[in-house]
XYZ file of C-alpha atoms in Angstrom:
600
model
C 2.702 13.329 -3.216
C 5.118 14.583 -0.593
C 8.434 13.551 0.914
C 9.382 12.637 4.475
C 12.980 12.365 5.628
C 16.355 13.087 3.997
C 16.555 12.089 1.219
C 12.755 12.307 0.864
C 10.742 9.084 0.923
C 7.655 9.720 -1.211
C 4.107 9.190 0.099
C 0.566 9.921 -1.015
C -1.126 11.787 1.851
C -4.600 13.280 2.144
C -4.198 17.039 2.638
C -6.967 17.705 5.128
C -8.018 21.093 6.517
C -10.303 19.219 8.933
C -7.501 17.684 11.013
C -4.168 18.680 12.513
C -1.840 15.656 12.636
C 0.705 14.354 10.145
C 0.775 10.552 10.096
C 1.658 7.678 7.790
C 2.464 3.972 7.880
C 5.589 2.810 9.700
C 7.809 -0.234 9.113
C 6.238 -2.091 12.045
C 2.703 -1.904 10.639
C 1.936 -5.458 9.514
C -1.571 -4.562 8.310
C -0.378 -1.636 6.160
C 0.765 -3.859 3.285
C -0.969 -1.737 0.635
C 0.818 1.432 1.691
C 4.304 2.819 1.391
C 6.052 2.640 4.761
C 8.500 5.151 6.201
C 11.956 3.713 6.935
C 13.809 5.742 9.631
C 17.115 4.065 8.785
C 17.101 5.708 5.359
C 16.706 9.264 6.720
C 19.654 11.291 8.011
C 17.302 13.828 9.659
C 15.196 11.280 11.550
C 14.832 11.834 15.307
C 13.263 9.236 17.567
C 10.593 10.558 19.915
C 8.668 7.427 20.865
C 5.504 8.830 22.396
C 2.475 6.581 22.002
C 0.016 8.025 19.529
C -3.446 7.072 18.339
C -6.596 8.379 16.684
C -10.037 6.767 16.656
C -13.081 8.005 14.779
C -16.827 7.865 15.126
C -17.240 5.005 12.637
C -14.721 2.775 14.418
C -11.809 3.481 12.068
C -8.502 4.211 13.766
C -4.728 4.419 13.501
C -2.176 4.057 16.276
C 1.578 3.954 16.731
C 4.352 6.214 17.989
C 5.783 9.646 17.183
C 8.996 10.720 15.477
C 10.439 13.986 14.192
C 11.699 14.465 10.658
C 11.694 16.784 7.672
C 8.534 17.090 5.569
C 8.902 18.267 1.979
C 5.966 19.222 -0.199
C 6.713 20.888 -3.526
C 9.537 23.348 -2.861
C 8.514 23.780 0.782
C 10.782 22.065 3.312
C 9.717 21.893 6.970
C 12.300 20.422 9.383
C 11.702 18.781 12.762
C 7.983 18.150 12.231
C 6.273 15.760 14.666
C 4.896 12.788 12.705
C 2.842 9.812 13.828
C 4.078 6.461 12.486
C 1.236 3.955 12.438
C 1.952 0.440 13.691
C -1.717 -0.491 13.378
C -4.694 0.809 11.440
C -8.301 -0.166 10.911
C -9.639 -1.945 7.850
C -10.979 1.334 6.480
C -7.432 2.712 6.301
C -5.929 -0.552 5.070
C -7.962 -0.372 1.857
C -7.585 3.386 1.383
C -5.612 4.691 -1.588
C -3.633 7.166 0.527
C -0.726 6.341 2.845
C -1.853 8.700 5.607
C -2.918 12.290 6.348
C -1.356 15.731 6.389
C -3.534 17.899 8.632
C -3.771 21.594 7.765
C -5.721 22.911 10.761
C -4.413 24.573 13.898
C -2.581 23.021 16.838
C -5.666 22.945 19.063
C -7.085 19.909 17.223
C -4.005 17.681 17.267
C -4.422 14.243 18.857
C -0.738 14.363 19.860
C -0.637 16.511 23.038
C 1.365 19.741 22.856
C 2.319 19.361 19.201
C 2.677 22.322 16.856
C 0.823 21.321 13.695
C 2.320 21.524 10.219
C 0.264 24.655 9.514
C 1.356 26.532 12.636
C 4.913 25.358 12.065
C 5.208 26.835 8.567
C 3.532 30.102 9.585
C 5.336 30.723 12.875
C 8.733 29.966 11.333
C 8.068 32.042 8.193
C 8.775 29.187 5.781
C 6.455 30.741 3.178
C 6.835 33.813 1.000
C 3.375 34.796 2.190
C 1.459 33.141 5.094
C -1.187 31.678 2.815
C -2.025 28.472 0.986
C -4.493 28.040 -1.848
C -6.565 25.058 -2.915
C -7.751 24.382 -6.470
C -10.358 21.598 -6.843
C -11.879 20.341 -10.089
C -13.582 17.252 -11.428
C -11.052 14.475 -11.983
C -9.926 14.109 -15.604
C -8.714 11.066 -17.553
C -5.237 11.488 -16.044
C -6.617 11.437 -12.471
C -5.805 15.145 -12.077
C -8.333 16.733 -9.709
C -6.605 19.851 -8.408
C -3.646 21.161 -6.450
C -2.428 22.946 -3.319
C -0.171 25.986 -3.579
C 1.710 27.051 -0.446
C 2.751 30.677 -0.038
C 1.035 32.088 -3.108
C -2.116 32.321 -5.267
C -2.330 31.048 -8.844
C -4.501 33.697 -10.472
C -4.876 31.583 -13.605
C -7.083 29.179 -11.627
C -10.030 31.547 -11.207
C -11.727 34.553 -12.757
C -13.122 37.653 -11.100
C -12.194 39.126 -7.744
C -11.218 37.317 -4.571
C -13.589 37.505 -1.612
C -12.082 37.926 1.855
C -13.924 36.104 4.633
C -13.048 36.590 8.343
C -12.516 33.406 10.319
C -15.227 32.804 12.901
C -13.446 30.050 14.837
C -9.842 29.416 13.811
C -9.451 26.098 15.585
C -10.661 24.744 12.287
C -11.168 26.788 9.123
C -14.534 27.983 10.375
C -16.421 30.839 8.748
C -19.936 32.287 8.967
C -22.349 31.037 6.318
C -24.795 33.812 5.393
C -27.229 31.608 3.510
C -27.908 28.713 1.131
C -30.080 28.800 -1.986
C -30.951 26.952 -5.168
C -30.589 28.957 -8.375
C -32.958 27.089 -10.670
C -32.727 27.701 -14.415
C -35.759 29.579 -15.662
C -37.195 29.960 -12.150
C -34.758 32.014 -10.123
C -33.360 31.846 -6.600
C -35.044 29.850 -3.840
C -33.518 30.777 -0.487
C -33.323 28.335 2.428
C -33.263 29.149 6.120
C -29.733 27.840 6.628
C -27.000 30.005 8.096
C -24.422 30.072 10.864
C -20.911 28.733 11.519
C -19.540 26.334 8.893
C -16.218 24.550 8.447
C -14.285 24.429 5.169
C -12.951 20.877 5.114
C -10.934 19.490 2.203
C -10.908 16.036 3.810
C -14.507 15.118 2.990
C -16.844 15.083 0.006
C -19.903 15.443 2.242
C -22.033 18.438 3.205
C -22.899 17.864 6.874
C -25.832 19.661 8.511
C -28.062 19.458 11.547
C -31.394 17.617 11.262
C -33.325 20.868 10.963
C -31.013 22.255 8.290
C -31.068 18.995 6.310
C -34.877 19.086 6.297
C -34.837 22.675 5.081
C -32.201 21.853 2.462
C -34.119 18.955 0.919
C -37.303 21.016 0.837
C -35.891 22.542 -2.345
C -35.453 19.188 -4.116
C -38.648 17.606 -5.491
C -39.042 13.901 -4.599
C -36.350 14.082 -1.904
C -37.369 12.112 1.169
C -36.045 11.061 4.564
C -35.812 7.267 4.299
C -36.085 5.209 7.479
C -33.087 3.205 6.289
C -30.825 5.553 4.348
C -31.692 8.938 5.770
C -32.079 11.729 3.213
C -32.175 10.583 -0.411
C -32.812 12.373 -3.697
C -33.373 11.418 -7.359
C -30.211 10.357 -9.182
C -31.205 12.765 -11.978
C -31.347 15.661 -9.517
C -29.759 17.995 -12.073
C -32.799 17.468 -14.314
C -35.307 17.797 -11.481
C -33.587 20.958 -10.222
C -31.587 22.316 -13.188
C -29.130 24.864 -11.911
C -26.755 25.396 -9.020
C -26.633 25.188 -5.247
C -25.200 28.432 -3.877
C -23.515 29.149 -0.561
C -23.525 32.826 0.361
C -20.374 33.821 2.251
C -19.414 37.421 3.026
C -22.006 38.632 0.527
C -20.742 36.526 -2.400
C -22.409 33.435 -3.898
C -20.275 30.315 -4.374
C -22.000 27.818 -6.635
C -21.963 24.030 -6.944
C -23.774 22.241 -9.812
C -26.753 20.253 -8.518
C -25.452 17.116 -10.274
C -22.508 17.078 -7.867
C -24.853 16.446 -4.918
C -25.474 12.879 -6.105
C -23.108 10.540 -4.278
C -24.016 6.883 -4.909
C -27.073 4.908 -6.041
C -29.159 2.821 -3.644
C -31.898 0.249 -4.139
C -35.367 1.357 -5.128
C -37.645 1.942 -2.136
C -41.399 1.340 -2.331
C -41.232 1.090 -6.135
C -39.707 4.552 -6.408
C -36.781 5.261 -8.788
C -33.217 4.587 -7.686
C -31.932 7.353 -5.479
C -28.677 8.619 -3.991
C -27.481 8.582 -0.388
C -26.975 11.922 1.320
C -26.994 10.963 5.015
C -27.970 7.991 7.186
C -29.706 8.149 10.555
C -32.823 6.876 12.343
C -32.665 8.865 15.554
C -35.665 10.649 17.036
C -38.134 8.593 14.974
C -40.198 7.075 17.788
C -39.080 3.588 16.693
C -40.028 0.730 19.023
C -38.597 -2.192 17.034
C -36.594 -3.145 13.926
C -38.048 -5.984 11.860
C -37.144 -7.253 8.389
C -34.403 -5.131 6.807
C -32.682 -7.945 4.880
C -32.546 -5.935 1.648
C -30.223 -3.486 3.399
C -27.806 -6.178 4.545
C -24.770 -4.127 3.450
C -25.551 -1.282 5.859
C -22.414 -0.452 7.860
C -23.638 2.309 10.152
C -26.896 2.698 12.029
C -27.979 5.496 14.362
C -31.031 4.512 16.417
C -30.459 6.925 19.279
C -33.313 8.735 21.031
C -35.991 6.182 20.186
C -38.310 3.916 22.234
C -36.695 0.499 21.832
C -37.167 -1.343 25.144
C -35.815 -4.865 24.611
C -33.433 -7.013 22.583
C -36.475 -8.516 20.849
C -37.129 -5.077 19.403
C -33.744 -5.248 17.663
C -34.179 -8.680 16.149
C -33.777 -7.268 12.648
C -30.167 -6.266 13.338
C -29.066 -9.883 12.913
C -29.531 -9.339 9.156
C -26.875 -6.616 9.082
C -23.765 -8.763 8.725
C -21.573 -5.757 7.805
C -22.737 -3.392 10.559
C -19.652 -1.679 12.015
C -21.142 1.212 14.007
C -24.338 1.174 16.072
C -25.622 4.037 18.202
C -28.484 2.927 20.468
C -28.099 5.569 23.157
C -31.130 7.115 24.852
C -33.460 4.153 24.408
C -35.144 2.006 27.061
C -32.984 -1.095 26.571
C -32.525 -3.268 29.645
C -29.920 -5.736 28.336
C -27.290 -6.328 25.659
C -28.489 -9.736 24.466
C -29.146 -8.333 20.981
C -25.391 -8.188 20.179
C -25.212 -11.981 19.811
C -25.269 -11.792 16.006
C -23.281 -8.572 15.600
C -19.800 -10.054 15.175
C -18.759 -7.280 12.764
C -19.587 -4.410 15.143
C -16.665 -2.064 15.798
C -18.298 0.765 17.795
C -21.276 0.216 20.105
C -22.915 3.094 21.966
C -25.593 2.099 24.470
C -25.257 5.009 26.858
C -28.259 6.466 28.709
C -30.416 3.333 28.605
C -31.602 1.057 31.438
C -28.927 -1.632 31.204
C -27.998 -3.226 34.539
C -25.514 -5.851 33.404
C -23.092 -6.585 30.555
C -24.393 -9.623 28.685
C -22.085 -12.554 27.997
C -23.048 -12.118 24.329
C -20.737 -9.094 24.233
C -17.800 -11.510 24.340
C -18.777 -12.651 20.828
C -18.162 -9.175 19.367
C -14.536 -9.898 18.478
C -14.185 -6.808 16.238
C -15.350 -4.378 18.933
C -12.986 -1.423 19.313
C -15.099 0.972 21.374
C -17.968 0.286 23.769
C -19.795 3.203 25.391
C -21.903 2.213 28.394
C -22.168 5.523 30.199
C -25.152 6.568 32.303
C -26.685 3.191 33.029
C -27.117 1.083 36.196
C -24.224 -1.346 35.707
C -22.541 -2.632 38.869
C -20.009 -5.121 37.508
C -17.634 -5.020 34.530
C -17.690 -8.476 32.968
C -17.521 -10.363 29.676
C -15.283 -7.822 27.922
C -11.889 -9.108 29.024
C -11.578 -11.148 25.816
C -12.201 -8.261 23.398
C -8.597 -8.056 22.221
C -9.204 -5.198 19.739
C -10.928 -2.913 22.252
C -9.282 0.517 22.462
C -11.980 2.558 24.245
C -14.031 1.615 27.315
C -16.542 4.142 28.648
C -18.509 3.118 31.729
C -18.921 6.439 33.508
C -22.053 7.348 35.495
C -22.830 3.804 36.658
C -22.618 1.945 39.979
C -19.278 0.184 39.516
C -17.194 -0.572 42.623
C -14.173 -2.252 41.026
C -12.531 -2.265 37.594
C -11.028 -5.759 37.169
C -7.646 -6.451 35.607
C -8.108 -7.343 31.923
C -4.640 -8.246 30.568
C -5.934 -9.379 27.168
C -6.949 -5.815 26.293
C -3.491 -4.953 24.953
C -4.826 -2.252 22.590
C -6.806 -0.327 25.211
C -5.956 3.384 25.004
C -8.796 4.968 27.012
C -10.731 4.100 30.170
C -13.472 6.435 31.363
C -15.086 5.353 34.625
C -16.000 8.690 36.186
C -18.959 9.066 38.556
C -18.985 5.555 39.999
C -18.223 4.045 43.438
C -14.616 3.055 42.797
C -12.308 3.123 45.827
C -9.044 1.990 44.225
C -7.254 2.838 40.998
C -7.308 -0.373 38.935
C -4.163 -2.184 37.793
C -3.214 -0.160 34.722
C 0.100 -1.902 34.124
C -1.595 -4.580 31.998
C -2.475 -2.027 29.288
C 0.793 -1.217 27.451
C -0.587 1.574 25.209
C -3.035 3.177 27.655
C -3.060 6.950 27.177
C -6.087 8.297 29.019
C -7.741 7.383 32.326
C -10.710 9.252 33.765
C -11.665 8.268 37.313
C -12.995 11.571 38.589
C -15.916 11.715 41.038
C -15.257 8.387 42.756
C -13.979 7.488 46.253
C -10.265 7.041 45.554
C -7.896 7.937 48.411
C -4.494 7.252 46.832
C -2.602 6.358 43.666
C -0.983 2.875 43.679
C 2.782 2.395 43.415
C 2.549 0.256 40.287
C 1.295 3.189 38.254
C 4.930 4.320 38.067
C 5.477 1.859 35.210
C 2.562 3.221 33.126
C 4.754 5.561 31.091
C 2.357 5.650 28.129
C -0.201 7.648 30.147
C -0.798 11.177 28.862
C -4.082 12.144 30.573
C -5.224 11.301 34.127
C -8.396 12.734 35.668
C -8.721 12.054 39.396
C -10.766 15.129 40.248
C -13.262 15.092 43.128
C -11.824 12.105 44.988
C -10.377 11.729 48.506
C -6.610 12.281 48.158
C -5.426 14.282 51.140
C -1.606 14.351 51.228
C 1.512 14.189 49.070
C 2.075 10.509 49.761
C -1.262 9.703 48.144
C -0.146 11.096 44.751
C 3.641 10.513 44.971
C 3.735 7.692 42.341
C 2.620 10.165 39.683
C 6.115 11.672 39.706
C 7.385 8.741 37.627
C 5.040 9.410 34.692
C 7.572 11.256 32.560
C 5.177 11.695 29.620
C 2.105 12.851 31.553
C 0.649 15.870 29.792
C -2.684 16.544 31.522
C -3.522 15.936 35.198
C -6.683 16.851 37.082
C -6.780 16.665 40.882
C -9.262 19.466 41.358
C -11.722 18.867 44.193
C -9.362 16.670 46.245
C -8.390 17.804 49.780
C -4.731 18.010 48.737
C -5.511 20.996 46.529
C -5.854 23.095 49.693
C -2.217 22.417 50.641
C 0.065 25.464 50.603
C 2.127 25.597 47.411
C 0.090 22.763 45.897
C 0.252 23.911 42.289
C 3.962 24.766 42.283
C 4.868 21.460 43.906
C 2.848 19.355 41.468
C 4.381 21.158 38.486
C 7.865 20.588 39.885
C 7.083 16.947 40.652
C 5.866 16.232 37.075
C 7.922 18.423 34.679
C 6.157 17.103 31.565
C 2.772 18.586 32.603
C 1.199 21.129 30.287
C -2.263 21.145 31.853
C -3.057 20.981 35.579
C -6.630 21.071 36.889
C -7.899 22.301 33.535
C -5.433 25.172 33.147
C -2.691 25.094 30.510
C 0.597 26.684 31.574
C 3.572 25.217 29.649
C 6.174 27.777 28.597
C 5.918 27.070 24.874
C 2.181 27.767 24.988
C 2.611 30.917 27.112
C 5.320 32.257 24.804
C 3.150 31.730 21.746
C 0.236 33.364 23.547
C 2.364 36.398 24.404
C 3.718 36.519 20.883
C 0.183 36.568 19.492
C -0.797 39.385 21.841
C 2.170 41.445 20.683
C 1.351 40.837 17.030
C -2.301 41.748 17.561
C -1.437 44.961 19.329
C 0.896 45.839 16.474
C -1.538 44.965 13.701
C -4.668 46.485 15.126
C -6.095 43.106 16.001
C -7.039 42.021 12.488
C -8.083 38.407 12.396
C -7.354 35.675 9.903
C -9.248 35.407 6.689
C -10.275 32.880 4.129
C -9.798 34.070 0.598
C -11.954 32.357 -2.009
C -11.713 32.795 -5.727
C -13.974 32.688 -8.689
C -17.503 32.667 -7.331
C -18.184 36.282 -6.433
C -21.493 37.459 -7.819
C -21.564 36.942 -11.554
C -18.165 35.201 -11.736
C -17.672 31.471 -12.131
C -14.463 29.469 -11.617
C -12.864 28.004 -14.703
C -12.951 24.235 -14.349
C -13.344 24.154 -10.605
C -13.409 26.016 -7.302
C -10.390 27.730 -5.804
C -9.908 28.767 -2.206
C -7.039 30.528 -0.518
C -6.455 30.501 3.217
C -4.473 33.189 5.032
C -3.779 32.636 8.746
C -2.829 35.580 10.969
C -2.075 36.285 14.603
C -5.599 36.286 15.946
C -6.605 33.362 13.764
C -4.153 31.163 15.647
C -5.956 31.630 18.943
C -7.250 28.318 20.208
C -11.004 28.808 20.510
C -13.777 26.301 21.147
C -15.617 25.535 17.960
C -19.289 26.414 17.563
C -21.649 24.493 15.357
C -25.099 25.313 14.134
C -23.813 23.749 10.928
C -22.725 20.525 12.566
C -19.604 18.552 11.829
C -20.409 15.032 12.936
C -17.875 12.212 13.328
C -20.542 9.638 12.671
C -21.064 10.859 9.100
C -17.501 11.338 7.927
C -15.244 8.301 7.744
C -11.650 8.741 8.923
C -11.309 12.478 8.713
C -13.119 13.822 11.694
C -11.109 15.039 14.675
C -13.730 16.873 16.519
C -15.309 14.521 19.037
C -18.999 15.237 19.533
C -19.494 12.648 22.292
C -18.059 13.910 25.545
C -17.271 10.397 26.753
C -15.483 9.379 23.586
């Protein structure tokens, strides 16, 4: 529980080290009836900001609204003037969730609200804590629903035994460390080491362990009777703790941190081929050489299906999908599909990815997908955008790398927040005024010679990419000066970039810009960058560290695992995350803020 506003209005938020934004339900959210809603009129410290805000995730879940500033209070920690997203709309997945929103605890580089200092950076940079650390204690939920706690500014030494282990941050955009190894410590047998190592992210917002295909195969090698099901992905016996009695250990900075094998079991699934009931670990069917999907009626409750990188060539090969009445997310990219007729019976689909296939037209059956929120059609041979103008819930349209000449006006798409139509044959910027919450437009690598006058009214726009087009003079881009909230503009590769004083003039013309042609330059960012340099030079350049308690060799936590996180100057650098231990939006519902699909 934490408070927002003065006096505090109490909310239940998910404290998530895997994301950066603070958001909760607002008064205008009609679909948020199960959640507490923030009332600005009852807060004396409320400040209206009004920027459009939205987050969408790999499984089709989303939240959207506008931003405010107010005081956030958690325990005895009070943080004034924090940017907060108030949701006016949220997906079904959020509507039924037990929490009212999220409190992100990662760094500012992952925020979906451009230019925002995250809660974490805010409390550290303004020295709101006794010590720049926070600690996390997690245990199995008891009869009173107590499952752990967060402690800001200190460490509760009663929550662990043994010595703390200091772990340098590998990539501080998230809480990313280097994993030295993974092993099973089997009772009476000993340690069985797996070939799994590399960058890994400590994420309190998920219960899953997410790995690459190769690592997942290696991982399940140590579990007898584990198998990679064509329907569920990797599954294991529900009595895994009897099959492999002992612990799963993660070796970090030379210390072993153990998890009981019984905690790997997530949920039971139906018996397959007369084998005992098993538990879901992951779900994917990519790279299986599949040519068709037939009878899968017994898996009618499946909500997510990844069939990418297979050999499906026609809608007939996907006939079995009609049995999946709850399917919300389908990835069919990198197949040999030539049409979209198969979507006729997929009325529940929320996210559809059919990029890198052989599709030449958008089937009229797409119009029946009334729940569709994101459609990804990149890298095909489509010439005309049609049959999507009635998809009133659509928020993301990706049709880059096709043969499109014109993007038609689609006024019914009132929730559209992103259009990506790069690498086409487009000669004119489409009418964007019909999309009231549009935030991002990517039209780079087309044949556009000027920006239309009516774009001046598109004040919700935050990102515009017009790189590698044909704009030659100042008149051709003059309407952009009216976009008072524009944060990121790319004109690189246009003839106008060769004009004398180009960069200075564009920055003066659009004062809100923080990024121009891929380079960030806003004063707040530059000051923080300089401040970090000064701190590093004064501290010898020591990086941030993750401090974990209780599981150093021979020591076990009492009742649970504890972890303490200490950010420092270098650890606040914004670096691009690596990932041999993958963090995939498609696996984690709601919490993932690291897009893996470039066109997302």
